[in-house]
CSV table of C-alpha atoms and ligand atoms in Angstrom, one decimal:
chain,number,residue,atom,x,y,z
A,1411,MET,CA,104.2,110.0,-29.1
A,1412,LYS,CA,101.2,112.3,-28.6
A,1413,LEU,CA,97.7,111.7,-29.9
A,1414,TYR,CA,95.5,114.7,-30.8
A,1415,ARG,CA,91.8,114.8,-31.6
A,1416,THR,CA,90.6,117.6,-34.0
A,1417,ALA,CA,87.5,118.3,-36.0
A,1418,ASP,CA,89.6,117.3,-39.1
A,1419,GLY,CA,90.7,114.0,-37.8
A,1420,HIS,CA,93.1,112.5,-35.4
A,1421,TYR,CA,96.9,113.1,-35.5
A,1422,VAL,CA,99.9,111.5,-33.9
A,1423,GLU,CA,102.9,113.7,-33.2
A,1424,HIS,CA,106.4,112.4,-32.8
A,1425,GLY,CA,109.7,114.3,-32.8
A,1426,GLY,CA,108.0,117.5,-33.9
A,1427,SER,CA,106.4,115.9,-37.0
A,1428,TYR,CA,102.6,115.2,-37.4
A,1429,TYR,CA,101.0,112.2,-39.0
A,1430,LEU,CA,97.3,111.9,-39.9
A,1431,ILE,CA,95.7,108.7,-38.6
A,1432,PRO,CA,93.8,107.0,-41.4
A,1433,ASP,CA,90.0,107.0,-40.9
A,1434,SER,CA,89.4,105.8,-37.4
A,1435,SER,CA,86.9,106.8,-34.6
A,1436,TRP,CA,88.3,108.0,-31.3
A,1437,ASP,CA,86.6,105.0,-29.5
A,1438,LYS,CA,88.3,102.6,-31.9
A,1439,LEU,CA,91.7,104.1,-31.2
A,1440,VAL,CA,91.2,103.9,-27.4
A,1441,THR,CA,90.2,100.2,-27.7
A,1442,HIS,CA,92.8,99.3,-30.2
A,1443,ASP,CA,94.6,96.0,-29.4
A,1444,ASP,CA,98.0,97.8,-29.3
A,1445,LEU,CA,97.6,101.5,-29.6
A,1446,HIS,CA,101.3,102.2,-29.1
A,1447,ALA,CA,102.4,99.8,-31.9
A,1448,TYR,CA,99.7,101.1,-34.2
A,1449,LEU,CA,100.7,104.7,-33.8
A,1450,LEU,CA,104.4,103.8,-34.2
A,1451,SER,CA,103.5,102.0,-37.5
A,1452,ILE,CA,101.9,105.3,-38.7
A,1453,VAL,CA,105.0,107.3,-37.7
A,1454,ASN,CA,107.3,104.7,-39.4
A,1455,SER,CA,105.3,105.2,-42.6
A,1456,GLY,CA,107.1,108.5,-42.8
A,1457,ARG,CA,104.0,110.3,-44.4
A,1458,THR,CA,104.0,113.5,-42.5
A,1459,THR,CA,101.4,116.2,-42.7
A,1460,ASP,CA,101.1,119.9,-41.7
A,1461,GLY,CA,101.2,120.6,-38.0
A,1462,VAL,CA,98.1,120.9,-35.8
A,1463,SER,CA,97.4,124.4,-34.5
A,1464,PRO,CA,96.3,124.7,-30.9
A,1465,ALA,CA,93.0,126.2,-32.0
A,1466,GLN,CA,92.1,123.0,-33.8
A,1467,ILE,CA,92.6,120.7,-30.8
A,1468,LEU,CA,89.5,119.2,-29.1
A,1469,ALA,CA,89.1,117.5,-25.8
A,1470,PRO,CA,90.6,114.0,-26.2
A,1471,ILE,CA,87.4,112.2,-25.4
A,1472,GLY,CA,84.8,110.1,-27.3
A,1473,ASN,CA,82.4,107.8,-25.5
A,1474,GLN,CA,84.6,107.4,-22.4
A,1475,GLU,CA,83.4,108.1,-18.9
A,1476,VAL,CA,85.6,110.2,-16.7
A,1477,TRP,CA,86.2,109.0,-13.1
A,1478,ALA,CA,88.3,110.5,-10.4
A,1479,ALA,CA,90.3,109.3,-7.4
A,1480,GLY,CA,90.4,111.5,-4.3
A,1481,VAL,CA,92.6,112.1,-1.2
A,1482,THR,CA,95.6,110.5,-2.9
A,1483,TYR,CA,98.0,113.2,-1.7
A,1484,PHE,CA,98.6,114.3,1.9
A,1485,ARG,CA,97.8,117.9,0.9
A,1486,SER,CA,94.3,117.0,-0.3
A,1487,ARG,CA,93.6,114.9,2.9
A,1488,SER,CA,94.5,117.9,5.1
A,1489,ALA,CA,92.6,120.5,3.1
A,1490,ARG,CA,89.5,118.3,3.1
A,1491,MET,CA,89.7,117.6,6.8
A,1492,GLU,CA,89.9,121.4,7.4
A,1493,GLU,CA,87.0,122.4,5.1
A,1494,SER,CA,84.6,119.8,6.6
A,1495,LYS,CA,85.6,120.2,10.3
A,1496,SER,CA,82.3,121.9,11.2
A,1497,ALA,CA,80.3,119.3,9.4
A,1498,GLY,CA,82.0,116.5,11.3
A,1499,GLY,CA,83.4,114.9,8.1
A,1500,GLY,CA,87.1,115.3,8.9
A,1501,ASP,CA,87.7,111.8,10.0
A,1502,PHE,CA,86.4,110.3,6.7
A,1503,TYR,CA,89.2,111.9,4.8
A,1504,ASP,CA,91.9,110.7,7.2
A,1505,ARG,CA,90.6,107.2,7.0
A,1506,VAL,CA,90.3,107.0,3.3
A,1507,TYR,CA,93.9,108.4,2.9
A,1508,SER,CA,95.3,105.3,4.6
A,1509,ALA,CA,92.6,102.7,3.7
A,1510,ASP,CA,93.2,99.9,1.3
A,1511,ARG,CA,90.1,100.9,-0.8
A,1512,PRO,CA,90.6,104.4,-2.4
A,1513,GLU,CA,88.0,107.1,-2.9
A,1514,LEU,CA,86.8,106.8,-6.5
A,1515,PHE,CA,83.9,108.9,-7.8
A,1516,PHE,CA,82.2,109.5,-11.1
A,1517,LYS,CA,83.3,112.8,-12.6
A,1518,ALA,CA,82.0,113.5,-16.1
A,1519,THR,CA,80.6,112.5,-19.3
A,1520,ALA,CA,82.1,113.9,-22.5
A,1521,ASN,CA,79.5,116.7,-22.8
A,1522,ARG,CA,80.7,118.1,-19.4
A,1523,VAL,CA,84.3,118.1,-20.5
A,1524,ALA,CA,86.0,121.3,-21.7
A,1525,GLY,CA,88.8,121.0,-24.3
A,1526,PRO,CA,92.0,123.1,-24.3
A,1527,GLY,CA,91.4,126.8,-24.8
A,1528,THR,CA,87.7,126.6,-23.9
A,1529,HIS,CA,85.8,127.6,-20.8
A,1530,VAL,CA,85.4,125.7,-17.6
A,1531,ARG,CA,82.7,126.7,-15.2
A,1532,ILE,CA,82.1,127.4,-11.5
A,1533,ARG,CA,78.7,126.5,-10.1
A,1534,THR,CA,76.3,129.4,-9.9
A,1535,ASP,CA,75.4,128.3,-6.3
A,1536,ALA,CA,79.0,127.9,-5.1
A,1537,LYS,CA,80.9,130.5,-3.1
A,1538,TRP,CA,84.3,128.8,-2.9
A,1539,SER,CA,85.6,127.1,-6.1
A,1540,VAL,CA,89.0,125.8,-7.1
A,1541,PRO,CA,90.7,124.0,-9.9
A,1542,GLU,CA,92.4,120.6,-9.2
A,1543,PRO,CA,95.3,119.9,-11.5
A,1544,GLU,CA,95.5,116.1,-11.9
A,1545,LEU,CA,97.5,113.6,-13.9
A,1546,THR,CA,94.8,111.8,-15.8
A,1547,LEU,CA,95.0,108.2,-17.1
A,1548,LEU,CA,93.5,106.9,-20.3
A,1549,ILE,CA,92.6,103.3,-19.8
A,1550,ASN,CA,91.5,100.7,-22.4
A,1551,GLN,CA,88.7,98.2,-22.1
A,1552,HIS,CA,91.0,95.7,-20.5
A,1553,GLY,CA,92.0,98.0,-17.7
A,1554,HIS,CA,95.5,98.8,-19.1
A,1555,ILE,CA,96.8,102.3,-18.9
A,1556,ILE,CA,97.5,103.3,-22.5
A,1557,GLY,CA,98.1,107.0,-22.2
A,1558,TYR,CA,98.3,110.1,-20.0
A,1559,THR,CA,96.7,113.6,-20.3
A,1560,VAL,CA,96.3,116.7,-18.1
A,1561,GLY,CA,93.1,117.1,-16.2
A,1562,ASN,CA,91.3,119.7,-14.2
A,1563,ASP,CA,88.8,118.4,-11.6
A,1564,MET,CA,86.9,121.7,-10.9
A,1565,SER,CA,85.5,121.6,-7.4
A,1566,SER,CA,83.1,123.6,-5.2
A,1567,ARG,CA,84.8,123.4,-1.8
A,1568,ASP,CA,82.0,125.1,0.2
A,1569,ILE,CA,79.5,122.5,-1.1
A,1570,GLU,CA,81.6,119.4,-0.5
A,1571,GLY,CA,82.7,120.9,2.9
A,1572,GLU,CA,79.2,121.4,4.1
A,1573,ASN,CA,78.4,117.7,3.9
A,1574,PRO,CA,80.5,114.9,2.3
A,1575,LEU,CA,77.2,113.5,0.8
A,1576,TYR,CA,77.1,116.6,-1.4
A,1577,LEU,CA,80.3,115.5,-3.2
A,1578,PRO,CA,78.5,114.6,-6.5
A,1579,GLN,CA,77.1,118.1,-6.7
A,1580,ALA,CA,80.4,119.7,-5.8
A,1581,LYS,CA,82.1,117.7,-8.5
A,1582,VAL,CA,79.7,117.0,-11.4
A,1583,TYR,CA,78.1,119.8,-13.3
A,1584,ASP,CA,78.4,121.4,-16.8
A,1585,GLY,CA,82.0,122.5,-17.5
A,1586,SER,CA,83.3,120.9,-14.3
A,1587,CYS,CA,86.1,119.0,-16.0
A,1588,ALA,CA,88.8,119.9,-18.5
A,1589,LEU,CA,91.1,117.4,-20.3
A,1590,GLY,CA,93.9,117.8,-22.8
A,1591,PRO,CA,95.6,119.0,-24.9
A,1592,GLY,CA,96.5,115.5,-26.2
A,1593,ILE,CA,97.3,112.0,-25.0
A,1594,LEU,CA,100.9,111.0,-24.3
A,1595,VAL,CA,101.0,107.4,-25.5
A,1596,ALA,CA,104.1,106.0,-23.8
A,1597,SER,CA,105.5,102.5,-23.7
A,1598,GLY,CA,106.0,102.6,-19.9
A,1599,PRO,CA,104.8,104.5,-16.8
A,1600,LEU,CA,105.6,108.1,-16.2
A,1601,PRO,CA,108.7,108.7,-14.0
A,1602,ARG,CA,107.8,109.5,-10.4
A,1603,SER,CA,109.9,112.7,-10.7
A,1604,THR,CA,107.2,114.1,-13.2
A,1605,GLU,CA,105.9,117.4,-11.9
A,1606,ILE,CA,102.4,118.9,-12.1
A,1607,ASP,CA,102.4,122.7,-12.2
A,1608,ILE,CA,99.6,125.2,-12.0
A,1609,GLU,CA,99.3,128.9,-12.5
A,1610,ILE,CA,96.1,130.9,-12.1
A,1611,LEU,CA,96.2,134.2,-13.8
A,1612,ARG,CA,93.8,137.1,-12.9
A,1613,GLN,CA,93.9,140.1,-15.2
A,1614,GLY,CA,97.2,138.9,-16.6
A,1615,ARG,CA,98.9,138.5,-13.1
A,1616,ILE,CA,99.6,135.3,-11.3
A,1617,GLU,CA,97.1,135.0,-8.5
A,1618,PHE,CA,98.2,131.5,-7.4
A,1619,SER,CA,100.8,129.0,-8.5
A,1620,GLY,CA,101.9,125.7,-7.2
A,1621,SER,CA,103.6,122.4,-8.1
A,1622,VAL,CA,103.8,118.9,-6.9
A,1623,ALA,CA,105.7,115.8,-8.0
A,1624,LEU,CA,104.3,112.3,-8.6
A,1625,THR,CA,106.5,111.1,-5.7
A,1626,GLU,CA,103.8,112.6,-3.5
A,1627,LEU,CA,101.1,110.5,-5.0
A,1628,LYS,CA,100.3,107.9,-2.3
A,1629,ARG,CA,98.9,105.2,-4.6
A,1630,GLU,CA,100.1,103.4,-7.7
A,1631,PRO,CA,98.2,104.5,-10.8
A,1632,GLN,CA,97.6,100.9,-11.8
A,1633,ALA,CA,96.3,100.0,-8.4
A,1634,LEU,CA,93.7,102.8,-8.7
A,1635,VAL,CA,92.7,101.4,-12.1
A,1636,ASP,CA,92.4,97.9,-10.7
A,1637,TRP,CA,89.9,99.2,-8.0
A,1638,LEU,CA,87.9,101.1,-10.7
A,1639,PHE,CA,87.6,98.0,-12.8
A,1640,ARG,CA,86.2,95.9,-9.9
A,1641,ASP,CA,82.7,95.1,-11.0
A,1642,ASN,CA,82.7,97.7,-13.7
A,1643,VAL,CA,83.1,97.2,-17.5
A,1644,PHE,CA,84.1,100.0,-19.7
A,1645,PRO,CA,83.5,98.9,-23.3
A,1646,ASN,CA,85.0,102.1,-24.7
A,1647,GLY,CA,87.7,102.5,-22.0
A,1648,CYS,CA,87.6,105.4,-19.6
A,1649,PHE,CA,89.6,108.2,-18.0
A,1650,LEU,CA,90.7,108.3,-14.4
A,1651,MET,CA,91.9,111.5,-12.7
A,1652,THR,CA,94.4,110.6,-10.0
A,1653,GLY,CA,93.7,113.3,-7.5
A,1654,THR,CA,95.2,116.6,-6.6
A,1655,GLY,CA,98.3,117.4,-4.6
A,1656,ILE,CA,97.9,121.2,-5.0
A,1657,VAL,CA,95.3,123.1,-3.0
A,1658,PRO,CA,95.2,126.9,-3.0
A,1659,PRO,CA,95.0,128.7,0.4
A,1660,SER,CA,91.5,128.8,1.9
A,1661,SER,CA,91.2,132.5,1.1
A,1662,PHE,CA,91.3,131.8,-2.6
A,1663,THR,CA,88.3,131.3,-4.8
A,1664,LEU,CA,88.1,131.3,-8.6
A,1665,GLN,CA,86.5,134.2,-10.4
A,1666,SER,CA,85.0,134.5,-13.9
A,1667,GLY,CA,87.8,135.4,-16.3
A,1668,ASP,CA,90.6,133.6,-14.4
A,1669,ARG,CA,93.0,131.7,-16.7
A,1670,ILE,CA,94.0,128.3,-15.4
A,1671,ARG,CA,97.2,126.9,-16.8
A,1672,ILE,CA,98.2,123.4,-15.9
A,1673,THR,CA,101.5,121.9,-17.1
A,1674,ILE,CA,102.7,118.3,-17.0
A,1675,GLU,CA,106.0,118.5,-18.9
A,1676,PRO,CA,106.0,115.4,-21.0
A,1677,ILE,CA,102.3,115.8,-21.8
A,1678,GLY,CA,101.7,119.5,-22.5
A,1679,VAL,CA,99.8,122.5,-21.2
A,1680,LEU,CA,96.1,122.6,-20.5
A,1681,GLU,CA,94.8,126.1,-20.4
A,1682,ASN,CA,91.2,127.2,-19.8
A,1683,VAL,CA,89.4,130.3,-18.8
A,1684,VAL,CA,86.6,130.4,-16.2
A,1685,ALA,CA,83.3,131.4,-17.9
B,685,LIG,O1,87.0,113.8,-1.3
B,685,LIG,C1,86.8,114.7,-2.1
B,685,LIG,C2,87.5,114.9,-3.4
B,685,LIG,C3,88.9,114.6,-3.5
B,685,LIG,C4,89.6,115.0,-4.7
B,685,LIG,O2,89.0,115.3,-5.7
B,685,LIG,C5,91.0,115.1,-4.8
B,685,LIG,O3,91.7,114.7,-3.8
B,685,LIG,O4,91.6,115.4,-5.8
B,686,LIG,MG1,90.3,116.0,-7.4
């Protein structure tokens, strides 16, 4: 089942049919005792409604914080070691890749998150910017993974590479994150064979494409969540981006007008244009 947030209400989609969720706030849905069973009861009511058009769909976020894990794929470790070599930061990335404690950082509040079909941004003071396509977990207030969405952890590589202490500036700014289009509410974990694909189109032509399977993800999603919930409460639940396994070559930087298309097959396609 997929859950969508729109200006006209929230919808659940199942088998190609759409069902309007009776009056409920997004935060209430995220913190529902058993969201999967609740959505199933709506589907089983059989009261279908008209479909939801892509233009109606908003970012699937209410009052949740967005956090992110880093250096969870070998490709990310190597790219970060390379970009920070002259700053002497390379060793940190190698160490965190194999350490018990993962890298976790605060990524965004809802106002910094772009929904599907809207604009993401590159920093005005950055010279080297990339999208990071990431499986993103929706977690309830008890630390249980209740759904999955597609995420884009926009990053300024020159800023984080200059000094690891600049990471919050490289990662957190207006339009630095995109989520959507909906939430896949599944009864179990996603198969490890699940693929994440990205295409970056410039003037209608593919400038970069890449893909990675979840088999390359070094850590278990629930283990990342357990670390995040150590000494942190999230009364409205939260999102956790699980890191990138796709890094474009060092010669690539995003430009205004680039179209970023990220696909995770069972969830959907998240498409945004760089402002
Ligand atoms: O350590 C810097 C950020 C890592 C990150 O965002 C990623 O690996 O996806
Ligand atoms: Mg990332």
